[in-house]
């Protein structure tokens, strides 16, 4: 909200610069900044056109003689279509500086001398959308006589210094000049003085030609109207226009401008309708019927199909019969808009439910000045007074012959808030000691009524400050008016709580550091993705969680896996010729169970590796990543978790976007903790990426598993004995199953088993493979004998023959 200093002077004495005011207001909790209008512009004056004639060598130029307050009139060639004799206009003299570095110099235009330029508002810095429509394609003409030679910026209010308040949602009372005057006045211990608006009582009559019907009273606490007859709609006076365009509002006519002016003055939006255009003589506030349409003032264009707003049953509308007059609190419609032909009008002052207004404005993308105020809250104690003020302004400028008394559709009593507190408690919460007189003085300068009874204080808060309700609010007001800069720094007293990570966070950090130590890079992706990505790796079979109001189609659903984000990272890098990629992400996925609205957040860690795992060097050759490289990374990661469980890798073809022959589910004591595999070729082609291997682990599940009790042991003093085992087995038998069986039958001295040879081809049975295993036995307490080892080795071979039908080679 930009606060005009000249306007503010009507309420409180202002002697400070806008820089000083902005700094002081910022210290009270409302961030503010100074605004200097008209900077860089000069030699702009008001001119009076005393004669005009066509240019002899042009069919669109005119030669004007203009009185600019000097001894002699000056000649200016002007091409504006609306230039005419006896107009009061803006003149840029020789040497004038205009926006964007433009400078005016005298010269000749098609042989005729021109000593300046007659300007439109847009040419001196007013954005076109705030210029009155009548002057969009021409020069600006003052609506009243202004002495020639007067500084044009002053006459237009464009040299008015302003303070721009960055309003927080709880301080919507400062979205009006009067509320801002209270706030700024309190900062300087000045109480604003306001003139109460009045109506010419001789024109007021009992209303009998309009009735009001409020169907949804829960969303409409207040709804008041007045009608005015036989008004003369035309241009607003200059003083009103210049205050509107300084607030980024386009002047339209003296009725609509009066409504907008009151909105800026009181913070109370006012709506105006053409009484004669109403479908019936009743105004109804109701919920819209699904599919109803209306065209708004905010989006009206020539193409009606593109400007119709389609409503639904959640939209609150102001209607007359089937005619939609406006979306309540958001935008007025064009069907009853006030124009220059309007004779009889209706002025509406109301309060609408803020949540309803906010959702409707967002739903239809129609957020504006009115909805901004309604959604934050307006003062229901000023609804009637604002209507009186709007009526007064319309009557002053449009000269109504008859004004109705106030028609009440619904009215809620405006009750001030009463807050009780204690002076001692207020001081205790602030951590300083102010006297009762100092605190009571602060309440008084804020315009609050306070009564003191020993230590007890009772404060009555006016309705304009609807953000206050509890004693803590009083504390905030006292401390900010006293000045945050006056607070003394003190050290906290009492017990201290030592900081540190939770065990779960330490576990997560450990996993992250392990992958970083293996040369992987960490990435961070959005938690939102499109529907296809959410489906691609939904291994947990979660229900999908869709946002109610997604900003884009690519960010509609909460992720069910980290893999799609990593795949996008790989594709992005490989598209830029960065082909050797080793990345991971540690974050949460969202698992929504049946019948539950809020998904469960589960911590996961996932990685993706593509390209070379080792680069070409003087003593090594480049090596492409394969399944076992990634499996080694995962095994290393799991080994550092210190989990007391046996991890198995079971081949699976149930994850559709992974290669069915190079994918394994990771099982820990019977429960799945993740998976590892190569992307399916079709999936790789779809995403335009090279061979890529991925893994994903459930961190929450790993953290919840039993940990080993690790104890240090001395190095064994006795030697180990090894045996090699070669077998021929069906090619479908998994290596992991064989190793598990060897450990199960190898006895207590078997300490290690690893595979050292795999062969398929010539001299091997069809559908079979030859495997070679190295078994290590050791007794840490005594020398192990060959006899003991052979007995255990025989048991291993017998079990393999029985369970897997192997041939010992």
Tab-separated table of C-alpha atoms in Angstrom, residues 15 17 105 118 134 152 163 168 199 258 265 301 308 341 375 469 487 540 547 587 591 612 630 750 767 807:
chain	number	residue	atom	x	y	z
A	15	UNK	CA	7.189	17.309	8.808
A	17	UNK	CA	11.104	13.239	4.853
A	105	UNK	CA	14.348	20.189	-28.109
A	118	UNK	CA	2.118	18.591	-25.790
A	134	UNK	CA	-10.444	8.737	-23.203
A	152	UNK	CA	2.501	20.054	-14.428
A	163	UNK	CA	5.763	5.684	1.722
A	168	UNK	CA	1.655	-8.403	6.373
A	199	UNK	CA	-25.140	13.353	3.016
A	258	UNK	CA	-15.736	7.586	-6.069
A	265	UNK	CA	-9.484	5.937	1.873
A	301	UNK	CA	-12.740	-7.856	-24.224
A	308	UNK	CA	-16.916	-15.384	-19.774
A	341	UNK	CA	-25.330	7.033	-20.105
A	375	UNK	CA	-9.454	-11.957	2.008
A	469	UNK	CA	-7.601	-10.713	20.583
A	487	UNK	CA	15.471	-3.467	23.949
A	540	UNK	CA	5.492	-49.924	-2.849
A	547	UNK	CA	-2.331	-31.685	-5.319
A	587	UNK	CA	14.882	-37.826	0.652
A	591	UNK	CA	3.070	-43.684	0.647
A	612	UNK	CA	32.259	-45.479	-17.164
A	630	UNK	CA	26.506	-51.213	-8.426
A	750	UNK	CA	33.649	-72.026	7.520
A	767	UNK	CA	21.079	-75.067	-20.065
A	807	UNK	CA	27.454	-82.456	-10.557
